[in-house]
Amino acid sequence: MTLKMGTNQHTYIVRSIQLELSLERRLEALGLTEGAPITILNNDKKGAMTVRFRGTRFALGRRIADHIEVEEAK
């Protein structure tokens, strides 16, 4: 599933990021890499979503969230 489809207060594991190379590298520099846990703080289905990874809160646009494949954390 994509990150955009996730629910509030759930943690997921990043499986892949399918964005243009420059944006993918920028997210990797921030710590969003394959295998990293990511928690959705606010996904109200309009506008940017708020997530937490590596101990920091970030806002991600819907287009970006739609290209990040995740799976439920066990």
CSV table of C-alpha atoms in Angstrom, one decimal:
chain,number,residue,atom,x,y,z
A,1,MET,CA,0.0,0.0,0.0
A,2,THR,CA,1.1,3.6,-0.3
A,3,LEU,CA,1.7,5.9,2.6
A,4,LYS,CA,-1.2,8.1,1.4
A,5,MET,CA,-3.6,5.3,2.2
A,6,GLY,CA,-2.3,4.9,5.8
A,7,THR,CA,-4.3,5.8,9.0
A,8,ASN,CA,-3.5,8.2,11.8
A,9,GLN,CA,-1.3,7.0,14.7
A,10,HIS,CA,-0.1,3.9,12.9
A,11,THR,CA,3.5,3.0,12.2
A,12,TYR,CA,4.6,1.5,8.9
A,13,ILE,CA,7.8,0.3,7.4
A,14,VAL,CA,9.0,1.9,4.1
A,15,ARG,CA,9.4,-0.7,1.4
A,16,SER,CA,10.3,1.5,-1.6
A,17,ILE,CA,10.3,5.1,-2.7
A,18,GLN,CA,9.5,5.7,-6.4
A,19,LEU,CA,10.1,9.4,-7.0
A,20,GLU,CA,12.4,11.4,-9.3
A,21,LEU,CA,16.0,10.9,-8.2
A,22,SER,CA,16.6,14.4,-6.7
A,23,LEU,CA,13.6,14.2,-4.5
A,24,GLU,CA,14.3,10.6,-3.5
A,25,ARG,CA,17.9,11.6,-2.5
A,26,ARG,CA,16.6,14.5,-0.5
A,27,LEU,CA,14.2,12.2,1.5
A,28,GLU,CA,17.1,9.8,2.0
A,29,ALA,CA,19.3,12.7,3.4
A,30,LEU,CA,16.5,13.4,5.9
A,31,GLY,CA,16.5,9.8,7.0
A,32,LEU,CA,13.5,8.3,5.0
A,33,THR,CA,15.1,5.2,3.6
A,34,GLU,CA,13.9,1.7,2.8
A,35,GLY,CA,13.3,-0.2,6.0
A,36,ALA,CA,12.8,2.9,8.1
A,37,PRO,CA,9.7,3.1,10.4
A,38,ILE,CA,7.4,6.0,9.7
A,39,THR,CA,4.4,7.0,11.9
A,40,ILE,CA,1.4,8.9,10.4
A,41,LEU,CA,0.5,11.7,12.8
A,42,ASN,CA,-2.2,13.4,10.6
A,43,ASN,CA,-3.7,12.1,7.4
A,44,ASP,CA,-7.0,14.0,7.1
A,45,LYS,CA,-7.2,13.3,3.3
A,46,LYS,CA,-6.8,16.9,2.2
A,47,GLY,CA,-3.6,18.9,1.9
A,48,ALA,CA,-0.3,17.7,3.3
A,49,MET,CA,0.0,14.8,5.7
A,50,THR,CA,2.1,15.0,8.9
A,51,VAL,CA,4.5,12.1,9.6
A,52,ARG,CA,7.3,11.3,12.1
A,53,PHE,CA,10.4,9.4,11.2
A,54,ARG,CA,13.9,9.5,12.8
A,55,GLY,CA,12.3,11.4,15.8
A,56,THR,CA,11.3,14.5,13.7
A,57,ARG,CA,7.9,15.6,12.3
A,58,PHE,CA,7.6,16.3,8.6
A,59,ALA,CA,4.8,17.4,6.3
A,60,LEU,CA,4.6,15.4,3.1
A,61,GLY,CA,2.5,16.4,0.1
A,62,ARG,CA,0.0,13.9,-1.3
A,63,ARG,CA,2.0,13.3,-4.5
A,64,ILE,CA,5.0,12.3,-2.5
A,65,ALA,CA,3.0,10.1,-0.1
A,66,ASP,CA,1.4,8.4,-3.1
A,67,HIS,CA,4.9,7.2,-4.3
A,68,ILE,CA,6.1,5.8,-1.0
A,69,GLU,CA,5.3,2.1,-0.6
A,70,VAL,CA,4.8,0.9,3.0
A,71,GLU,CA,3.7,-2.1,5.0
A,72,GLU,CA,2.3,-2.4,8.5
A,73,ALA,CA,4.9,-2.6,11.2
A,74,LYS,CA,4.7,-5.8,13.2
